[in-house]
Amino acid sequence: MSIVKQIQSAVINALSTSYHIPFTEKDFQINQTKPEFEGDYTIVLFSLVKSLKKSPEEIGNELGKTLINNNPQLFTSYNIIKGFLNLVVDDQYWIALLQKNHNDICFGKQAMNGKKVMVEYSSPNTNKPLHLGHLRNNFLGWSVAEILKANGYQVLKSCIVNDRGIHICKSMIAWQLFANGATPESTNQKGDHFVGDYYVRFNDEYKKQIAQLKDGGMKEADAEKNAPIMLQTQQMLQDWEAGKPEVMELWKTMNSWVYDGFDITYNRIGSNFDRTYFESNTYLLGKDIVQEGLDKKVFYKKEDGSVWIDLTADGLDEKLVLRKDGTSVYMTQDIGLAKQKYDEYKIDQSIYVIGDEQNYHMKVLKLIAQKLELPYADDIYHLSYGMVELPTGKMKSREGTVVDADDLVDEMINTARHHTEALGKVKDFTSEELVSLYDVIGLGAMKFYLLRVDPKKKMIFNPEESIDFHGFTGPFIQYTFARIKSILRKEKSVSTGAYSGNLLPLEKQVVFVAEQFPNIITDAAKELNPSVIANYLFLLAKTFNSFYSEHSISNAETSHKKDLRLQIAVMTSNILQSGMKLLGISVPERM
RNA sequence: GGUUCGGUAGCUCAGCUGGAUAGAGCAUCAGCCUUCUAAGCUGAGGGUCAUUGGUUCGAAUCCAAUCCGAAUCACCA
């Protein structure tokens, strides 16, 4: 049980026995004591004034005395300043906690709870390579999955690949028109970039044709509809849906190029999935549910045969769920896919890691599912995250203003190499060891950078300023870990005995922060927010570094002190390692 | 126009289930490597928490209004 919980129940106990009124943990607040006062945790007394009809000082004194009498093993003293009761926790409590947990690499993790969660993330299109926005999505999805696992959930990571539709046909048409049979192999290009170039090529040509038609006197809207390349693309989409062999052949070939490229990128960033859905397999799903909705009168049919749902009573709009030609729309597919996920895995919760531009869509999806009374409706959860923007505004792949994922990874790994070489600490590394070290540091910096901010908020990325390696960063935490490992390599073993003296302030501070890790893991899961972990790890590393620079571990004043400090170091390194793993980041033994 | 989200130091962000003098990192300035890894540590300067009003013992945090910014409201996905 965490120290805060223990204090909570001690206070509830003390209050109820002293005043014979039932109290709960909501009746008072426990904060960490501010550093300028003596104490570890503080009870805020103001909220008790009304119900007890006593002054804060009076309550504080009575409560402080009772707490110490009833829990001599927990508290050593208290002081009251204004309406705040500051409690000093016994050093022996921290020492016992340290002794018990320092070697536990699973510290903070929950036992399996029997619940199954699916986390869907990444969702790439097969007409262009991954960009910075996908990276935020991937890292978030991965980290949330890890955090849920640590909280005892069984987690399935899934990916829906957007592999069909008009946008896919655009790159196919452009390839037919302009490639002269070129392939990724013949041009020595990564497959996803190769195809992406034809997607851009399509848009260039399309713009040109529109301009020509407008010069010929056509209105803009008509020009957009009648540009020959657009007509060709629409024809291709129809041929695809009809299963025309040569179109299917081209589609399969080009998609396979893209998948080859994606595999490389996913592999580099350390991402994978337990289940991949392809939209080409799911886009027809959901039609039976539309019929069900019509029967239940949740949906209605317009004269032209299209099917709608009226959500105006819920403050939303009318929404199309089936086109007049009977083909399904995005929404229909998503309802169908939600059902398939549920049928396949009997999941208790389905988390969708999707950008906040789709907040409306996801809200409607859930609402429709609820109105249809589908069993999984309430378990749909949209983990909405903000867009990554450039200082100049939104990234647009059509205009080529995207930060490419592969380029960024290359750059980060390069920067890691430059920093490492400049410091010259790993001259004895083999070239393979160096390559993996640069990977770990470069990716660590990038992942930490994208995960350390609240996912809900949009973030600004300035490509001109490279991602930092100092301060609140991944490498800072990796460095702290490597430093500890360096000490531990020189020690034969760490005594597991309990220290019997008192703790110095910096020694206590590290254990104090370490103790919070289990709570942090549950908080991060509650909010589905990896930044909670990132902020905490930074605090722990910083606290340890202050301790480290002030007190020698190997040359401690006494051998008992040395054992104590080694335990502190071991516990810190274990938390840093498992915490970073929750962010999808590795930590190096040396750097 | 409707809905939703956001506005905290020069920059990037914490803090938001109300609590003590609003915190980090970067950048700037000043110190610390013959002693466990200086990707580190210590310190300084830097704030009308968008604005106004309200709720109360107490508001960056809750409520209302206003200003500014973004997303969204497709027979696109």
XYZ file of C-alpha atoms (C1' of nucleotides) in Angstrom:
668
model
C 0.000 0.000 0.000
C 1.322 3.413 -0.916
C 2.348 5.842 1.787
C -0.391 8.266 0.786
C -3.040 5.553 1.178
C -1.591 4.629 4.554
C -1.705 8.222 5.709
C -5.242 8.509 4.395
C -6.501 5.571 6.381
C -4.543 6.643 9.460
C -6.191 10.065 9.290
C -9.661 8.615 8.726
C -9.115 6.366 11.700
C -7.887 9.149 13.932
C -10.727 11.486 12.972
C -13.475 8.930 13.367
C -12.295 7.749 16.781
C -11.628 11.260 18.093
C -14.795 12.927 16.860
C -17.173 10.025 16.282
C -18.103 11.236 12.838
C -17.510 9.051 9.791
C -14.940 10.529 7.414
C -13.769 9.494 3.966
C -10.651 10.336 2.019
C -12.623 13.009 0.191
C -13.062 15.069 3.335
C -9.457 16.201 3.476
C -6.512 16.619 1.177
C -3.005 15.183 1.422
C -0.198 17.026 -0.366
C 3.521 16.631 -0.472
C 5.033 19.040 1.990
C 6.624 22.036 0.315
C 10.409 21.935 0.583
C 10.582 25.086 2.690
C 8.771 23.341 5.571
C 9.735 20.375 7.671
C 7.837 17.222 6.812
C 7.022 14.744 4.069
C 3.269 14.885 3.657
C 0.797 17.549 4.640
C -2.843 17.384 5.665
C -4.811 20.447 4.623
C -7.061 21.188 7.561
C -9.396 23.915 6.293
C -11.934 21.496 4.905
C -12.400 19.975 8.365
C -13.103 23.276 10.088
C -16.801 23.365 9.249
C -17.759 19.864 10.280
C -15.682 19.902 13.484
C -16.398 23.522 14.428
C -12.859 24.027 15.656
C -9.952 26.131 14.518
C -7.437 24.614 12.109
C -4.729 24.833 14.796
C -6.837 22.946 17.296
C -7.706 20.226 14.789
C -4.102 20.005 13.689
C -2.804 19.529 17.209
C -5.349 16.921 18.144
C -4.947 15.090 14.864
C -1.155 15.281 14.967
C -0.994 13.824 18.453
C -3.439 11.040 17.686
C -1.616 10.127 14.487
C 1.706 9.814 16.258
C 0.233 7.840 19.164
C -1.623 5.453 16.907
C 1.109 5.059 14.279
C 4.476 5.312 15.994
C 6.080 3.188 13.278
C 4.925 5.626 10.583
C 5.319 9.157 11.937
C 8.010 10.676 14.101
C 6.774 14.237 14.475
C 4.451 16.895 13.173
C 4.234 20.660 12.949
C 1.424 23.017 12.140
C 1.792 26.119 10.046
C -1.368 28.083 9.431
C -3.918 25.469 8.393
C -1.428 22.845 7.364
C -0.443 19.797 9.364
C 3.003 18.665 8.242
C 3.869 15.059 9.060
C 7.356 13.643 9.229
C 7.519 10.023 8.133
C 9.931 7.791 10.030
C 13.185 7.101 8.191
C 12.729 3.436 9.003
C 9.666 3.418 6.796
C 11.693 4.524 3.778
C 14.526 2.169 4.616
C 12.163 -0.811 4.855
C 10.518 0.155 1.580
C 13.892 0.370 -0.075
C 15.087 -2.926 1.320
C 11.937 -4.713 0.219
C 11.677 -3.329 -3.317
C 15.064 -2.230 -4.574
C 15.711 -5.487 -6.398
C 12.200 -5.948 -7.729
C 12.245 -5.285 -11.450
C 8.445 -5.505 -11.473
C 8.029 -2.825 -8.795
C 4.842 -0.891 -9.476
C 3.247 -3.392 -11.836
C -0.196 -4.825 -11.206
C -1.213 -8.482 -11.379
C -3.313 -9.568 -14.371
C -6.908 -8.437 -13.967
C -8.489 -10.637 -16.611
C -9.567 -7.710 -18.797
C -8.786 -7.523 -22.477
C -8.125 -4.241 -24.280
C -7.468 -3.554 -27.926
C -5.390 -0.523 -28.827
C -5.660 0.520 -32.452
C -3.018 2.895 -33.685
C -0.812 3.894 -36.612
C -3.462 3.625 -39.365
C -1.240 4.324 -42.367
C -2.363 4.998 -45.937
C -0.679 2.965 -48.618
C -0.086 5.920 -50.886
C 2.610 7.721 -48.950
C 5.346 7.165 -46.380
C 4.928 7.729 -42.659
C 5.498 11.225 -41.308
C 5.994 12.923 -37.963
C 2.293 12.763 -37.142
C 2.341 8.987 -37.578
C 5.304 8.838 -35.239
C 3.404 10.589 -32.477
C 0.517 8.229 -33.084
C 2.749 5.135 -33.065
C 4.668 6.059 -29.961
C 1.456 6.951 -28.153
C -0.256 3.724 -29.129
C 2.709 1.623 -28.182
C 3.200 3.362 -24.866
C -0.465 3.221 -23.918
C -0.411 -0.507 -24.666
C 2.622 -0.959 -22.407
C 1.069 1.117 -19.645
C -2.121 -0.933 -19.761
C -0.120 -4.153 -19.631
C 1.669 -2.870 -16.536
C -1.749 -2.301 -15.002
C -2.740 -5.911 -15.530
C -4.645 -5.736 -18.800
C -4.194 -8.169 -21.613
C -3.505 -5.905 -24.568
C -3.916 -6.474 -28.283
C -2.240 -3.951 -30.543
C -4.032 -3.523 -33.824
C -3.602 -1.527 -36.973
C -6.077 -0.656 -39.701
C -4.364 -0.150 -43.023
C -6.094 2.226 -45.352
C -5.224 0.385 -48.536
C -8.061 1.240 -50.891
C -10.035 4.172 -52.179
C -9.655 7.059 -54.534
C -6.428 8.321 -52.950
C -4.757 4.965 -53.504
C -5.833 5.013 -57.154
C -4.226 8.414 -57.565
C -0.723 7.100 -57.076
C -1.568 4.095 -59.240
C -2.696 6.275 -62.137
C 0.330 8.516 -61.827
C 2.586 5.480 -61.898
C 0.865 4.147 -65.037
C 1.206 7.492 -66.760
C 4.687 8.555 -65.774
C 6.769 5.698 -64.404
C 7.720 3.887 -67.596
C 7.769 0.693 -65.621
C 10.111 1.991 -62.942
C 10.125 0.113 -59.627
C 11.619 0.762 -56.192
C 14.324 -1.694 -57.165
C 15.162 -0.019 -60.455
C 15.334 3.409 -58.830
C 16.903 2.132 -55.633
C 14.203 3.774 -53.540
C 12.356 2.686 -50.420
C 8.968 1.392 -51.613
C 6.744 3.717 -49.594
C 8.699 6.757 -50.735
C 8.628 5.532 -54.309
C 4.832 5.282 -54.289
C 4.505 8.510 -52.331
C 6.350 10.346 -55.069
C 3.695 9.275 -57.559
C 0.993 10.512 -55.234
C 2.646 13.924 -55.277
C 3.107 13.591 -59.029
C -0.620 13.004 -59.415
C -1.445 16.214 -57.621
C 1.034 18.210 -59.691
C -0.488 16.916 -62.892
C -4.016 17.388 -61.603
C -3.333 21.025 -60.778
C -1.829 21.562 -64.200
C -4.855 20.112 -65.945
C -7.246 22.183 -63.880
C -5.330 25.312 -64.814
C -5.469 24.374 -68.498
C -9.212 23.772 -68.380
C -9.744 27.069 -66.618
C -7.713 28.832 -69.272
C -10.084 27.230 -71.765
C -12.960 28.974 -70.032
C -14.176 26.271 -67.638
C -15.294 27.062 -64.114
C -13.030 25.847 -61.317
C -15.516 23.384 -59.862
C -16.157 21.848 -63.284
C -12.460 21.737 -64.058
C -11.837 19.808 -60.854
C -14.452 17.263 -61.856
C -13.477 16.968 -65.488
C -9.711 16.936 -65.422
C -8.775 13.857 -67.484
C -6.488 12.429 -64.805
C -9.292 12.627 -62.257
C -11.684 10.888 -64.619
C -9.119 8.165 -65.166
C -8.719 7.754 -61.424
C -12.435 7.438 -60.851
C -12.624 4.849 -63.589
C -9.831 2.960 -61.907
C -11.655 2.943 -58.594
C -14.684 1.429 -60.301
C -12.491 -1.144 -62.010
C -10.922 -1.954 -58.660
C -14.303 -2.472 -57.055
C -15.302 -4.643 -59.996
C -12.149 -6.665 -59.467
C -10.674 -6.036 -62.901
C -7.573 -8.281 -63.030
C -4.948 -5.837 -64.307
C -6.029 -3.167 -61.827
C -5.969 -5.634 -58.967
C -2.561 -6.771 -60.111
C -1.167 -3.235 -60.116
C -2.822 -2.484 -56.761
C -1.272 -5.536 -55.155
C 2.144 -4.783 -56.583
C 2.213 -1.147 -55.521
C 0.859 -1.908 -52.065
C 3.505 -4.560 -51.586
C 6.145 -1.951 -52.343
C 4.671 0.270 -49.687
C 4.504 -2.562 -47.149
C 8.165 -3.343 -47.750
C 8.934 0.264 -46.912
C 6.635 0.323 -43.860
C 8.233 -2.855 -42.537
C 11.605 -1.167 -42.536
C 10.271 1.904 -40.736
C 8.253 -0.018 -38.144
C 11.235 -2.194 -37.535
C 13.500 0.764 -36.965
C 11.170 2.511 -34.544
C 10.417 -0.768 -32.762
C 6.707 -0.957 -33.483
C 4.542 -3.946 -34.304
C 0.976 -5.213 -34.162
C -0.808 -8.327 -33.002
C -3.525 -7.914 -35.588
C -3.608 -5.944 -38.817
C -6.881 -5.110 -40.529
C -6.986 -4.068 -44.150
C -9.658 -1.732 -45.285
C -9.932 -3.663 -48.540
C -11.319 -6.476 -46.378
C -13.453 -4.374 -44.088
C -14.962 -1.726 -46.338
C -18.024 -3.813 -47.040
C -18.661 -4.518 -43.371
C -21.418 -2.824 -41.520
C -24.097 -3.065 -44.171
C -25.980 -5.730 -42.231
C -25.888 -3.419 -39.240
C -27.452 -0.694 -41.364
C -30.344 -3.033 -42.072
C -30.612 -3.780 -38.374
C -30.716 -0.053 -37.703
C -33.480 0.420 -40.231
C -35.495 -2.347 -38.610
C -34.993 -0.773 -35.204
C -35.945 2.605 -36.714
C -32.675 4.113 -35.521
C -31.888 4.886 -39.173
C -34.219 6.130 -41.861
C -34.191 5.992 -45.628
C -34.492 9.061 -47.834
C -36.399 9.043 -51.115
C -33.226 8.531 -53.151
C -32.464 5.384 -51.175
C -29.647 6.758 -49.008
C -29.735 5.875 -45.318
C -29.288 8.405 -42.509
C -29.362 8.839 -38.801
C -30.746 11.969 -37.215
C -28.579 13.086 -34.321
C -29.940 16.608 -34.015
C -31.561 15.719 -30.687
C -28.046 15.008 -29.378
C -26.758 18.336 -30.581
C -25.136 16.858 -33.672
C -26.189 16.703 -37.300
C -27.785 14.249 -39.622
C -25.254 11.692 -40.707
C -25.172 9.486 -43.785
C -24.551 5.804 -43.131
C -25.230 4.324 -46.574
C -24.986 5.976 -49.991
C -27.909 6.012 -52.385
C -26.081 3.496 -54.576
C -25.936 1.165 -51.591
C -22.193 1.462 -50.991
C -20.904 2.045 -47.512
C -19.186 5.146 -46.183
C -16.406 5.540 -43.627
C -18.878 5.449 -40.770
C -20.490 2.214 -41.953
C -17.131 0.521 -42.191
C -16.118 1.650 -38.736
C -19.267 0.272 -37.182
C -18.618 -2.978 -38.986
C -14.989 -3.122 -37.915
C -15.891 -2.376 -34.309
C -18.208 -5.367 -34.417
C -15.571 -7.566 -35.999
C -13.033 -6.679 -33.319
C -15.524 -7.496 -30.633
C -16.594 -10.761 -32.246
C -13.020 -11.867 -32.827
C -11.550 -11.147 -29.421
C -14.393 -10.456 -26.962
C -12.520 -7.355 -25.855
C -13.599 -5.387 -22.807
C -12.399 -2.102 -24.194
C -11.461 -0.780 -27.595
C -9.121 2.182 -27.683
C -8.696 4.144 -30.898
C -5.559 6.256 -31.097
C -6.701 8.798 -33.658
C -6.015 12.502 -34.144
C -8.341 15.113 -32.715
C -9.478 16.110 -36.178
C -11.707 13.056 -35.954
C -13.302 13.889 -32.616
C -16.639 14.467 -34.263
C -16.508 11.271 -36.271
C -15.629 9.161 -33.237
C -18.324 10.792 -31.167
C -20.871 9.932 -33.835
C -19.526 6.388 -34.112
C -19.979 5.750 -30.431
C -23.381 7.399 -30.365
C -24.632 5.285 -33.263
C -23.351 2.146 -31.589
C -25.147 3.137 -28.409
C -28.399 3.847 -30.210
C -28.174 0.475 -31.904
C -27.558 -0.969 -28.442
C -24.524 -2.863 -29.625
C -22.917 -4.669 -26.675
C -19.536 -3.011 -27.171
C -20.849 0.524 -27.642
C -19.815 1.885 -24.263
C -16.386 0.312 -24.524
C -15.374 2.371 -27.531
C -12.867 4.966 -26.415
C -11.279 7.562 -28.635
C -7.792 8.430 -27.436
C -7.635 11.762 -29.169
C -4.298 13.431 -29.649
C -3.313 16.811 -31.021
C -1.680 17.323 -34.376
C 2.021 17.916 -34.702
C 2.416 21.250 -36.413
C 5.334 23.133 -37.868
C 6.043 26.747 -36.987
C 4.592 27.549 -40.403
C 1.381 25.663 -39.676
C -0.081 22.304 -40.520
C 1.886 19.664 -42.396
C 0.444 18.836 -45.796
C 1.659 15.821 -47.707
C 0.218 17.107 -50.972
C 2.306 20.230 -50.675
C 5.392 18.407 -49.544
C 5.571 20.236 -46.202
C 5.796 17.077 -44.146
C 8.538 15.944 -41.828
C 9.236 12.467 -43.112
C 9.530 9.752 -40.472
C 12.554 8.048 -42.016
C 14.384 11.343 -42.466
C 13.750 12.343 -38.900
C 14.898 8.994 -37.533
C 18.076 9.269 -39.618
C 18.691 12.744 -38.322
C 18.169 11.773 -34.705
C 20.521 8.831 -34.956
C 23.095 11.038 -36.637
C 22.826 13.625 -33.900
C 23.253 10.881 -31.330
C 26.418 9.806 -33.114
C 27.824 13.345 -33.184
C 27.177 13.891 -29.489
C 28.656 10.545 -28.563
C 31.747 11.012 -30.682
C 32.309 14.496 -29.287
C 32.263 13.130 -25.740
C 34.568 10.245 -26.602
C 33.489 7.941 -23.785
C 32.885 4.775 -25.763
C 36.061 4.421 -27.790
C 36.312 0.729 -26.863
C 32.912 -0.105 -28.379
C 32.749 -2.380 -31.422
C 31.144 -0.883 -34.481
C 27.998 -2.976 -33.915
C 27.764 -1.785 -30.337
C 28.093 1.783 -31.542
C 25.370 1.382 -34.138
C 22.975 0.029 -31.547
C 23.942 2.731 -29.054
C 23.214 5.506 -31.557
C 19.860 3.860 -32.266
C 18.965 3.679 -28.609
C 19.918 7.291 -27.917
C 18.536 8.815 -31.104
C 15.217 7.001 -30.905
C 15.085 7.584 -27.170
C 15.427 11.321 -27.679
C 12.742 11.349 -30.348
C 10.229 9.161 -28.525
C 10.671 11.044 -25.286
C 10.251 14.348 -27.091
C 6.925 13.261 -28.570
C 5.625 11.553 -25.442
C 6.575 14.049 -22.771
C 3.710 16.395 -23.599
C 0.042 15.808 -22.913
C -1.307 13.799 -25.880
C -4.472 15.870 -26.049
C -2.574 19.013 -26.852
C -1.280 19.864 -30.256
C 2.438 20.370 -30.351
C 4.770 22.457 -32.415
C 7.860 20.905 -33.886
C 10.540 23.162 -35.255
C 12.756 21.250 -37.697
C 15.275 24.104 -37.575
C 15.976 23.466 -33.919
C 17.150 19.928 -33.430
C 15.661 17.879 -30.620
C 17.623 18.418 -27.455
C 19.812 15.869 -25.673
C 20.104 17.816 -22.423
C 17.629 18.559 -19.668
C 14.116 17.154 -19.849
C 14.974 14.560 -22.493
C 15.312 10.859 -23.100
C 19.134 10.902 -23.170
C 19.177 12.605 -19.758
C 17.352 9.655 -18.266
C 19.397 7.153 -20.245
C 22.540 8.849 -19.000
C 21.435 8.622 -15.387
C 20.803 4.917 -15.902
C 24.192 4.351 -17.552
C 25.924 6.142 -14.709
C 24.308 3.891 -12.138
C 25.218 0.826 -14.176
C 28.783 2.000 -14.301
C 28.931 1.994 -10.519
C 27.187 -1.345 -10.187
C 29.588 -3.007 -12.623
C 32.385 -2.272 -10.187
C 30.581 -3.747 -7.201
C 30.575 -7.480 -6.708
C 27.203 -7.579 -4.996
C 24.682 -5.417 -3.238
C 23.804 -6.313 0.324
C 20.081 -6.838 0.810
C 20.117 -5.996 4.496
C 18.317 -3.079 6.083
C 20.200 0.036 7.082
C 19.770 0.985 10.701
C 20.736 4.657 10.900
C 19.019 7.807 9.751
C 18.790 9.092 6.208
C 20.393 12.206 4.822
C 17.951 14.539 3.055
C 19.114 13.651 -0.447
C 19.082 9.937 0.325
C 15.547 10.167 1.584
C 14.460 12.299 -1.328
C 15.322 9.611 -3.867
C 13.437 6.909 -1.972
C 10.561 9.321 -1.458
C 10.224 9.827 -5.203
C 10.816 6.147 -5.997
C 7.963 5.187 -3.693
C 5.507 6.988 -5.980
C 6.179 4.877 -9.051
C 3.269 2.426 -8.569
C 0.826 5.316 -8.241
C 2.276 6.952 -11.326
C 1.681 3.799 -13.364
C -1.967 3.661 -12.364
C -2.409 7.390 -12.961
C -0.933 7.073 -16.433
C -3.343 4.243 -17.199
C -6.333 6.110 -15.842
C -5.621 9.042 -18.112
C -4.062 6.978 -20.910
C -1.298 9.515 -20.752
C 2.376 8.534 -21.186
C 3.527 12.069 -20.350
C 2.739 11.278 -16.715
C 5.465 8.621 -16.872
C 7.890 10.883 -18.728
C 7.534 13.693 -16.210
C 7.959 11.308 -13.329
C 11.073 9.653 -14.739
C 12.633 13.047 -15.244
C 11.923 13.964 -11.644
C 13.400 10.691 -10.397
C 16.524 11.010 -12.539
C 17.006 14.607 -11.481
C 16.574 13.736 -7.827
C 19.047 10.911 -8.156
C 21.586 13.113 -9.934
C 21.471 15.648 -7.119
C 22.066 12.862 -4.624
C 24.805 11.394 -6.791
C 26.762 14.607 -7.097
C 26.596 15.271 -3.370
C 27.286 11.816 -1.903
C 29.731 9.197 -3.021
C 28.309 5.714 -3.312
C 31.422 3.568 -3.727
C 33.373 5.616 -1.201
C 30.584 6.120 1.292
C 31.458 7.077 4.847
C 30.778 3.565 6.168
C 30.167 0.184 4.585
C 26.570 0.278 5.829
C 26.074 3.627 4.163
C 27.529 2.178 1.012
C 25.041 -0.683 1.097
C 22.189 1.726 1.611
C 23.292 3.911 -1.278
C 23.799 0.945 -3.543
C 20.249 -0.089 -2.823
C 19.073 3.397 -3.699
C 21.044 3.216 -6.945
C 19.692 -0.224 -7.833
C 16.110 0.784 -7.163
C 16.481 3.957 -9.201
C 17.971 2.111 -12.148
C 15.212 -0.499 -12.058
C 12.501 2.141 -12.108
C 14.212 4.136 -14.842
C 14.495 1.020 -16.952
C 10.967 -0.247 -16.496
C 9.549 3.264 -16.744
C 11.342 3.925 -20.005
C 10.098 0.601 -21.283
C 6.572 1.894 -20.720
C 7.469 4.659 -23.165
C 8.948 2.195 -25.632
C 12.473 3.447 -24.934
C 15.513 1.311 -24.169
C 18.282 2.321 -21.799
C 21.971 1.614 -22.500
C 24.381 0.031 -20.034
C 26.996 2.542 -21.126
C 26.936 5.774 -23.059
C -22.857 30.354 -37.494
C -23.085 25.478 -34.169
C -20.001 22.073 -31.422
C -15.281 20.807 -29.249
C -10.350 21.954 -27.662
C -6.619 25.408 -26.351
C -4.202 30.627 -24.413
C 0.924 29.942 -17.915
C 8.596 32.995 -18.293
C 11.945 35.034 -24.663
C 10.924 29.551 -26.610
C 8.855 24.404 -25.535
C 5.895 22.645 -21.770
C 4.227 20.922 -16.233
C 0.678 22.313 -12.652
C -6.025 22.397 -13.673
C -10.509 16.373 -8.732
C -9.459 24.620 -5.500
C -4.487 25.165 -0.602
C 1.399 27.730 1.764
C 5.904 32.632 -1.937
C 3.027 29.591 -9.710
C 7.290 25.138 -11.485
C 10.692 22.462 -15.133
C 13.782 22.239 -19.555
C 15.988 25.246 -23.392
C 18.145 30.057 -24.093
C 21.055 34.113 -20.957
C 24.549 34.994 -16.803
C 27.864 33.128 -12.601
C 30.188 28.907 -10.280
C 31.672 23.218 -9.983
C 35.712 17.832 -13.345
C 43.835 15.148 -10.016
C 37.851 11.628 -6.201
C 31.664 6.557 -8.632
C 30.465 8.870 -16.493
C 30.181 17.127 -16.621
C 24.630 14.021 -21.974
C 25.804 16.022 -14.987
C 25.451 19.387 -10.425
C 24.748 24.368 -7.736
C 22.986 29.306 -8.126
C 20.976 34.143 -10.533
C 17.801 36.873 -13.581
C 13.113 36.153 -16.184
C 5.393 35.965 -14.742
C -0.814 41.112 -14.859
C -1.274 32.365 -15.284
C -5.418 36.133 -22.396
C -9.171 39.967 -20.221
C -13.274 41.168 -16.939
C -16.643 39.756 -13.353
C -18.477 35.927 -9.921
C -18.342 31.661 -6.246
C -15.106 31.387 -0.892
C -11.422 31.328 4.515
C -8.487 30.586 -0.147
C -8.736 30.676 -7.633
C -3.682 29.468 -12.708
C -7.329 25.613 -11.184
C -14.547 26.089 -10.538
C -18.669 29.324 -13.050
C -20.117 33.326 -16.639
C -19.004 36.814 -20.372
C -15.441 38.761 -23.793
C -10.916 38.562 -26.935
C -7.436 35.473 -29.709
C -6.036 30.618 -32.055
C -7.155 25.599 -33.787
C -10.162 21.340 -35.212
C -14.780 19.882 -36.999
C -19.876 20.268 -38.897
C -18.847 15.924 -46.939
C -22.942 10.604 -50.778
C -13.668 12.115 -48.818
C -11.125 8.628 -45.731
